Amino acid sequence: MKLIEVDSVKKSFQVGSSTKDALKPTSFAVEEGEFIAIIGPSGSGKSTLLTIIGGLQQPDEGEVRINEQPFSSKSEKERAALRFQEIGFILQDSNLVPFLTVEKQLQLVNKVEKSSMDQSRKEDLLAGLGIDELKDKYPEDLSGGERQRAAIARALYHEPSVILADEPTASLDTEKAFEVVEILARETKENNNATIMVTHDTRILEYCDRVYVMNDGVLEEKKTN
Ligand code: ADP
Ligand code: MG
């Protein structure tokens, strides 16, 4: 089943008197259990595509379907609800709340959801990510790799069907970068998610099922043979 469908999505920005085509008409799909990478130079449109898939901005034309539900054409409120149910975002700088412990970062998601904290889900996640012993620590007491793992735990906690990671390893050394990508690949397979990771880091592409290259707003699948 296709969890992500991008159908002729296009986005331009007005810069002064000229128009910048950040994303030319783009179509592709990600099946459940697939881990996809998007590479390409800075400014080529990768984040524009990812934020449109996540419903953070709307395309000028085209439609994104998440779990077979039209997404882009919905109202801001409906997009927010669907985003919360279906999508986990992981960004370059973990985006953790400084005054909350690792454990409470997950609870934050839970508060929004207004249900009780799922203790076993939380424990399984933190243990699987190797940060169960850090659950009472604050972000400032964690290394970059640990922070990023906490951010992954938070993104995965509500069991999204779609995971969108924008340069999740950019601030990590090689060893930690491999660890983080391994975790994303494993979670994708275990939970049958659809995961898209934007990266500059070609060393980690071996973990991905397919690789796309973005150049000047044009997305092309990279053939491997
Ligand atoms: P990447 O993530 O590949 O580095 P982006 O998607 O962030 O690239 O940006 C693609 C192009 O669109 C760049 O030229 C960028 O300057 C432009 N762009 C992105 N967002 C905006 C915006 N809100 N306003 C104007 N231009 C933008
Ligand atoms: Mg970007």
mmCIF file of C-alpha atoms and ligand atoms in Angstrom:
data_model
loop_
_atom_site.group_PDB
_atom_site.id
_atom_site.type_symbol
_atom_site.label_atom_id
_atom_site.label_comp_id
_atom_site.label_asym_id
_atom_site.label_seq_id
_atom_site.Cartn_x
_atom_site.Cartn_y
_atom_site.Cartn_z
ATOM 1 C CA MET A 1 0.000 0.000 0.000
ATOM 2 C CA LYS A 2 1.166 3.504 -0.804
ATOM 3 C CA LEU A 3 1.440 5.489 2.437
ATOM 4 C CA ILE A 4 2.736 8.625 0.704
ATOM 5 C CA GLU A 5 1.558 9.712 -2.731
ATOM 6 C CA VAL A 6 2.858 12.928 -4.242
ATOM 7 C CA ASP A 7 0.826 13.824 -7.306
ATOM 8 C CA SER A 8 2.052 16.634 -9.622
ATOM 9 C CA VAL A 9 3.043 18.856 -6.711
ATOM 10 C CA LYS A 10 4.544 22.230 -7.612
ATOM 11 C CA LYS A 11 5.751 25.194 -5.546
ATOM 12 C CA SER A 12 7.101 28.635 -6.502
ATOM 13 C CA PHE A 13 8.170 31.590 -4.419
ATOM 14 C CA GLN A 14 8.058 35.233 -5.408
ATOM 15 C CA VAL A 15 11.503 36.752 -4.835
ATOM 16 C CA GLY A 16 11.369 40.473 -5.593
ATOM 17 C CA SER A 17 10.082 40.771 -9.138
ATOM 18 C CA SER A 18 11.071 37.249 -10.192
ATOM 19 C CA THR A 19 9.578 33.816 -9.502
ATOM 20 C CA LYS A 20 11.676 30.988 -8.098
ATOM 21 C CA ASP A 21 10.401 27.512 -9.007
ATOM 22 C CA ALA A 22 11.511 25.766 -5.809
ATOM 23 C CA LEU A 23 9.739 22.567 -6.800
ATOM 24 C CA LYS A 24 8.861 21.708 -10.407
ATOM 25 C CA PRO A 25 5.840 19.377 -10.924
ATOM 26 C CA THR A 26 6.798 16.288 -8.930
ATOM 27 C CA SER A 27 5.165 12.854 -8.596
ATOM 28 C CA PHE A 28 6.313 9.794 -6.672
ATOM 29 C CA ALA A 29 5.078 7.390 -4.035
ATOM 30 C CA VAL A 30 6.427 5.578 -0.992
ATOM 31 C CA GLU A 31 5.058 2.155 -0.051
ATOM 32 C CA GLU A 32 4.674 0.874 3.493
ATOM 33 C CA GLY A 33 7.947 -0.488 4.836
ATOM 34 C CA GLU A 34 10.030 1.631 2.448
ATOM 35 C CA PHE A 35 12.930 3.816 3.566
ATOM 36 C CA ILE A 36 13.675 6.469 0.934
ATOM 37 C CA ALA A 37 16.508 8.994 0.770
ATOM 38 C CA ILE A 38 16.523 12.319 -1.041
ATOM 39 C CA ILE A 39 19.929 13.835 -1.752
ATOM 40 C CA GLY A 40 20.892 16.955 -3.691
ATOM 41 C CA PRO A 41 22.651 20.303 -3.324
ATOM 42 C CA SER A 42 21.638 23.014 -0.887
ATOM 43 C CA GLY A 43 18.773 25.134 -2.209
ATOM 44 C CA SER A 44 17.574 22.449 -4.643
ATOM 45 C CA GLY A 45 14.101 22.117 -3.060
ATOM 46 C CA LYS A 46 14.435 19.144 -0.686
ATOM 47 C CA SER A 47 12.993 20.852 2.404
ATOM 48 C CA THR A 48 10.256 22.462 0.330
ATOM 49 C CA LEU A 49 9.156 18.992 -0.799
ATOM 50 C CA LEU A 50 9.368 17.527 2.710
ATOM 51 C CA THR A 51 7.368 20.330 4.336
ATOM 52 C CA ILE A 52 4.685 20.014 1.653
ATOM 53 C CA ILE A 53 4.485 16.247 2.236
ATOM 54 C CA GLY A 54 4.155 16.961 5.976
ATOM 55 C CA GLY A 55 1.433 19.533 5.359
ATOM 56 C CA LEU A 56 3.442 22.423 6.820
ATOM 57 C CA GLN A 57 2.977 24.325 3.586
ATOM 58 C CA GLN A 58 0.588 23.888 0.703
ATOM 59 C CA PRO A 59 1.632 23.295 -2.904
ATOM 60 C CA ASP A 60 0.576 25.744 -5.618
ATOM 61 C CA GLU A 61 -0.721 22.791 -7.607
ATOM 62 C CA GLY A 62 -1.102 19.048 -7.090
ATOM 63 C CA GLU A 63 -2.014 16.908 -4.125
ATOM 64 C CA VAL A 64 -0.290 14.850 -1.439
ATOM 65 C CA ARG A 65 -2.162 11.803 -0.142
ATOM 66 C CA ILE A 66 -1.149 10.333 3.208
ATOM 67 C CA ASN A 67 -2.488 6.869 3.949
ATOM 68 C CA GLU A 68 -4.841 7.318 0.961
ATOM 69 C CA GLN A 69 -6.369 10.504 2.374
ATOM 70 C CA PRO A 70 -6.061 13.759 0.394
ATOM 71 C CA PHE A 71 -3.921 16.043 2.526
ATOM 72 C CA SER A 72 -2.764 19.196 0.719
ATOM 73 C CA SER A 73 -6.265 20.356 -0.197
ATOM 74 C CA LYS A 74 -7.574 20.139 3.373
ATOM 75 C CA SER A 75 -8.018 23.099 5.720
ATOM 76 C CA GLU A 76 -5.205 24.129 8.052
ATOM 77 C CA LYS A 77 -7.077 22.598 10.995
ATOM 78 C CA GLU A 78 -7.728 19.277 9.263
ATOM 79 C CA ARG A 79 -4.094 19.148 8.123
ATOM 80 C CA ALA A 80 -2.913 19.698 11.682
ATOM 81 C CA ALA A 81 -5.095 16.838 12.937
ATOM 82 C CA LEU A 82 -3.959 14.449 10.212
ATOM 83 C CA ARG A 83 -0.347 15.516 10.699
ATOM 84 C CA PHE A 84 -0.579 14.724 14.372
ATOM 85 C CA GLN A 85 -2.080 11.275 13.730
ATOM 86 C CA GLU A 86 -0.012 10.163 10.794
ATOM 87 C CA ILE A 87 3.300 12.025 10.658
ATOM 88 C CA GLY A 88 6.489 12.082 12.741
ATOM 89 C CA PHE A 89 8.986 14.857 11.982
ATOM 90 C CA ILE A 90 12.691 14.637 12.777
ATOM 91 C CA LEU A 91 14.800 17.715 12.099
ATOM 92 C CA GLN A 92 18.504 18.455 12.010
ATOM 93 C CA ASP A 93 18.664 20.111 15.409
ATOM 94 C CA SER A 94 16.664 17.756 17.540
ATOM 95 C CA ASN A 95 14.148 20.486 18.514
ATOM 96 C CA LEU A 96 13.823 19.184 22.054
ATOM 97 C CA VAL A 97 12.249 21.375 24.722
ATOM 98 C CA PRO A 98 15.184 22.458 26.964
ATOM 99 C CA PHE A 99 13.323 22.328 30.303
ATOM 100 C CA LEU A 100 11.871 18.820 29.865
ATOM 101 C CA THR A 101 13.602 15.503 30.596
ATOM 102 C CA VAL A 102 13.862 12.864 27.858
ATOM 103 C CA GLU A 103 10.892 11.022 29.326
ATOM 104 C CA LYS A 104 8.805 14.198 29.520
ATOM 105 C CA GLN A 105 9.580 15.055 25.882
ATOM 106 C CA LEU A 106 7.420 12.049 24.981
ATOM 107 C CA GLN A 107 4.774 13.056 27.473
ATOM 108 C CA LEU A 108 4.552 16.418 25.756
ATOM 109 C CA VAL A 109 3.225 14.679 22.653
ATOM 110 C CA ASN A 110 0.905 12.720 24.892
ATOM 111 C CA LYS A 111 -0.541 15.857 26.533
ATOM 112 C CA VAL A 112 -1.581 17.154 23.163
ATOM 113 C CA GLU A 113 -3.251 13.847 22.521
ATOM 114 C CA LYS A 114 -5.099 14.027 25.883
ATOM 115 C CA SER A 115 -4.712 10.340 26.690
ATOM 116 C CA SER A 116 -2.716 8.664 29.423
ATOM 117 C CA MET A 117 0.972 7.962 28.950
ATOM 118 C CA ASP A 118 1.522 4.545 27.443
ATOM 119 C CA GLN A 119 4.180 3.284 29.836
ATOM 120 C CA SER A 120 5.218 0.146 27.962
ATOM 121 C CA ARG A 121 5.356 1.873 24.572
ATOM 122 C CA LYS A 122 7.576 4.528 26.113
ATOM 123 C CA GLU A 123 9.885 2.013 27.803
ATOM 124 C CA ASP A 124 10.184 -0.117 24.648
ATOM 125 C CA LEU A 125 11.030 2.898 22.526
ATOM 126 C CA LEU A 126 13.658 4.324 24.864
ATOM 127 C CA ALA A 127 15.248 0.887 25.335
ATOM 128 C CA GLY A 128 15.206 0.175 21.593
ATOM 129 C CA LEU A 129 16.948 3.483 20.982
ATOM 130 C CA GLY A 130 19.443 2.796 23.776
ATOM 131 C CA ILE A 131 18.494 5.839 25.854
ATOM 132 C CA ASP A 132 16.377 4.261 28.619
ATOM 133 C CA GLU A 133 19.045 5.140 31.188
ATOM 134 C CA LEU A 134 18.933 8.779 30.106
ATOM 135 C CA LYS A 135 15.207 9.233 30.603
ATOM 136 C CA ASP A 136 15.574 11.661 33.535
ATOM 137 C CA LYS A 137 18.212 13.820 31.852
ATOM 138 C CA TYR A 138 17.688 17.210 30.235
ATOM 139 C CA PRO A 139 18.721 17.943 26.616
ATOM 140 C CA GLU A 140 21.741 20.027 27.716
ATOM 141 C CA ASP A 141 23.172 16.949 29.488
ATOM 142 C CA LEU A 142 22.960 14.782 26.364
ATOM 143 C CA SER A 143 25.405 14.393 23.477
ATOM 144 C CA GLY A 144 24.295 15.287 19.943
ATOM 145 C CA GLY A 145 23.627 11.633 19.116
ATOM 146 C CA GLU A 146 21.627 11.110 22.311
ATOM 147 C CA ARG A 147 19.555 14.226 21.645
ATOM 148 C CA GLN A 148 18.802 13.029 18.152
ATOM 149 C CA ARG A 149 17.744 9.629 19.484
ATOM 150 C CA ALA A 150 15.434 11.373 21.985
ATOM 151 C CA ALA A 151 13.959 13.365 19.098
ATOM 152 C CA ILE A 152 13.398 10.113 17.181
ATOM 153 C CA ALA A 153 11.679 8.608 20.239
ATOM 154 C CA ARG A 154 9.395 11.625 20.408
ATOM 155 C CA ALA A 155 8.602 11.486 16.675
ATOM 156 C CA LEU A 156 7.818 7.754 16.817
ATOM 157 C CA TYR A 157 5.954 7.697 20.115
ATOM 158 C CA HIS A 158 2.463 8.229 18.715
ATOM 159 C CA GLU A 159 3.109 5.550 16.049
ATOM 160 C CA PRO A 160 2.941 7.677 12.906
ATOM 161 C CA SER A 161 2.603 5.846 9.603
ATOM 162 C CA VAL A 162 4.883 8.381 7.905
ATOM 163 C CA ILE A 163 8.306 9.555 9.149
ATOM 164 C CA LEU A 164 9.888 12.644 7.602
ATOM 165 C CA ALA A 165 13.498 13.341 8.551
ATOM 166 C CA ASP A 166 15.219 16.498 7.255
ATOM 167 C CA GLU A 167 19.004 16.035 7.510
ATOM 168 C CA PRO A 168 18.722 14.106 10.805
ATOM 169 C CA THR A 169 22.431 13.278 10.895
ATOM 170 C CA ALA A 170 23.840 16.663 9.854
ATOM 171 C CA SER A 171 25.166 17.519 13.328
ATOM 172 C CA LEU A 172 26.508 14.032 14.132
ATOM 173 C CA ASP A 173 29.874 12.312 13.696
ATOM 174 C CA THR A 174 30.060 9.284 11.386
ATOM 175 C CA GLU A 175 29.500 6.653 14.054
ATOM 176 C CA LYS A 176 26.444 8.424 15.525
ATOM 177 C CA ALA A 177 25.106 9.158 12.048
ATOM 178 C CA PHE A 178 25.188 5.437 11.227
ATOM 179 C CA GLU A 179 23.467 4.630 14.526
ATOM 180 C CA VAL A 180 20.650 7.094 13.919
ATOM 181 C CA VAL A 181 20.063 5.897 10.354
ATOM 182 C CA GLU A 182 20.141 2.263 11.445
ATOM 183 C CA ILE A 183 17.421 3.052 13.987
ATOM 184 C CA LEU A 184 15.284 4.805 11.374
ATOM 185 C CA ALA A 185 15.691 1.863 8.967
ATOM 186 C CA ARG A 186 14.809 -0.651 11.676
ATOM 187 C CA GLU A 187 11.731 1.280 12.867
ATOM 188 C CA THR A 188 10.534 1.609 9.281
ATOM 189 C CA LYS A 189 10.743 -2.147 8.709
ATOM 190 C CA GLU A 190 9.367 -3.189 12.101
ATOM 191 C CA ASN A 191 6.347 -0.891 11.989
ATOM 192 C CA ASN A 192 5.817 -0.899 8.223
ATOM 193 C CA ASN A 193 6.120 2.886 8.075
ATOM 194 C CA ALA A 194 6.993 4.971 5.059
ATOM 195 C CA THR A 195 10.114 7.023 5.777
ATOM 196 C CA ILE A 196 11.701 9.811 3.762
ATOM 197 C CA MET A 197 15.105 11.081 4.847
ATOM 198 C CA VAL A 198 16.721 14.140 3.291
ATOM 199 C CA THR A 199 20.489 13.948 3.615
ATOM 200 C CA HIS A 200 23.797 15.275 2.370
ATOM 201 C CA ASP A 201 25.528 12.218 3.688
ATOM 202 C CA THR A 202 26.143 9.651 0.929
ATOM 203 C CA ARG A 203 27.767 7.209 3.389
ATOM 204 C CA ILE A 204 24.388 6.343 4.904
ATOM 205 C CA LEU A 205 22.563 5.602 1.648
ATOM 206 C CA GLU A 206 23.249 1.869 1.919
ATOM 207 C CA TYR A 207 20.484 1.705 4.535
ATOM 208 C CA CYS A 208 17.879 3.056 2.121
ATOM 209 C CA ASP A 209 15.659 1.087 -0.272
ATOM 210 C CA ARG A 210 15.650 3.781 -2.930
ATOM 211 C CA VAL A 211 17.481 7.058 -3.480
ATOM 212 C CA TYR A 212 16.147 10.155 -5.217
ATOM 213 C CA VAL A 213 18.232 13.110 -6.344
ATOM 214 C CA MET A 214 16.881 16.671 -6.278
ATOM 215 C CA ASN A 215 18.421 19.210 -8.651
ATOM 216 C CA ASP A 216 16.950 22.656 -9.166
ATOM 217 C CA GLY A 217 13.455 21.553 -8.133
ATOM 218 C CA VAL A 218 13.525 18.374 -10.269
ATOM 219 C CA LEU A 219 13.341 15.029 -8.481
ATOM 220 C CA GLU A 220 14.744 11.934 -10.190
ATOM 221 C CA GLU A 221 15.179 8.408 -8.941
ATOM 222 C CA LYS A 222 18.802 7.367 -8.824
ATOM 223 C CA LYS A 223 19.234 4.058 -10.594
ATOM 224 C CA THR A 224 21.439 1.508 -8.927
ATOM 225 C CA ASN A 225 22.751 -1.412 -10.972
HETATM 226 P P1 ADP B 1 17.055 22.597 0.227
HETATM 227 O O1 ADP B 1 16.282 22.039 1.388
HETATM 228 O O2 ADP B 1 17.289 21.588 -0.861
HETATM 229 O O3 ADP B 1 18.333 23.229 0.663
HETATM 230 P P2 ADP B 1 14.844 24.472 0.011
HETATM 231 O O4 ADP B 1 13.675 23.618 -0.267
HETATM 232 O O5 ADP B 1 14.995 24.986 1.398
HETATM 233 O O6 ADP B 1 16.179 23.737 -0.476
HETATM 234 O O7 ADP B 1 14.796 25.735 -0.956
HETATM 235 C C1 ADP B 1 14.618 25.615 -2.372
HETATM 236 C C2 ADP B 1 14.638 26.988 -3.014
HETATM 237 O O8 ADP B 1 13.445 27.694 -2.659
HETATM 238 C C3 ADP B 1 15.795 27.874 -2.566
HETATM 239 O O9 ADP B 1 16.183 28.655 -3.663
HETATM 240 C C4 ADP B 1 15.172 28.726 -1.489
HETATM 241 O O10 ADP B 1 15.838 29.958 -1.389
HETATM 242 C C5 ADP B 1 13.762 28.893 -2.000
HETATM 243 N N1 ADP B 1 12.784 29.070 -0.908
HETATM 244 C C6 ADP B 1 12.418 28.128 0.001
HETATM 245 N N2 ADP B 1 11.502 28.601 0.849
HETATM 246 C C7 ADP B 1 11.283 29.903 0.474
HETATM 247 C C8 ADP B 1 10.427 30.959 0.952
HETATM 248 N N3 ADP B 1 9.619 30.759 1.980
HETATM 249 N N4 ADP B 1 10.477 32.128 0.304
HETATM 250 C C9 ADP B 1 11.278 32.328 -0.758
HETATM 251 N N5 ADP B 1 12.094 31.380 -1.259
HETATM 252 C C10 ADP B 1 12.107 30.195 -0.661
HETATM 253 MG MG MG B 2 16.827 21.907 3.425
#
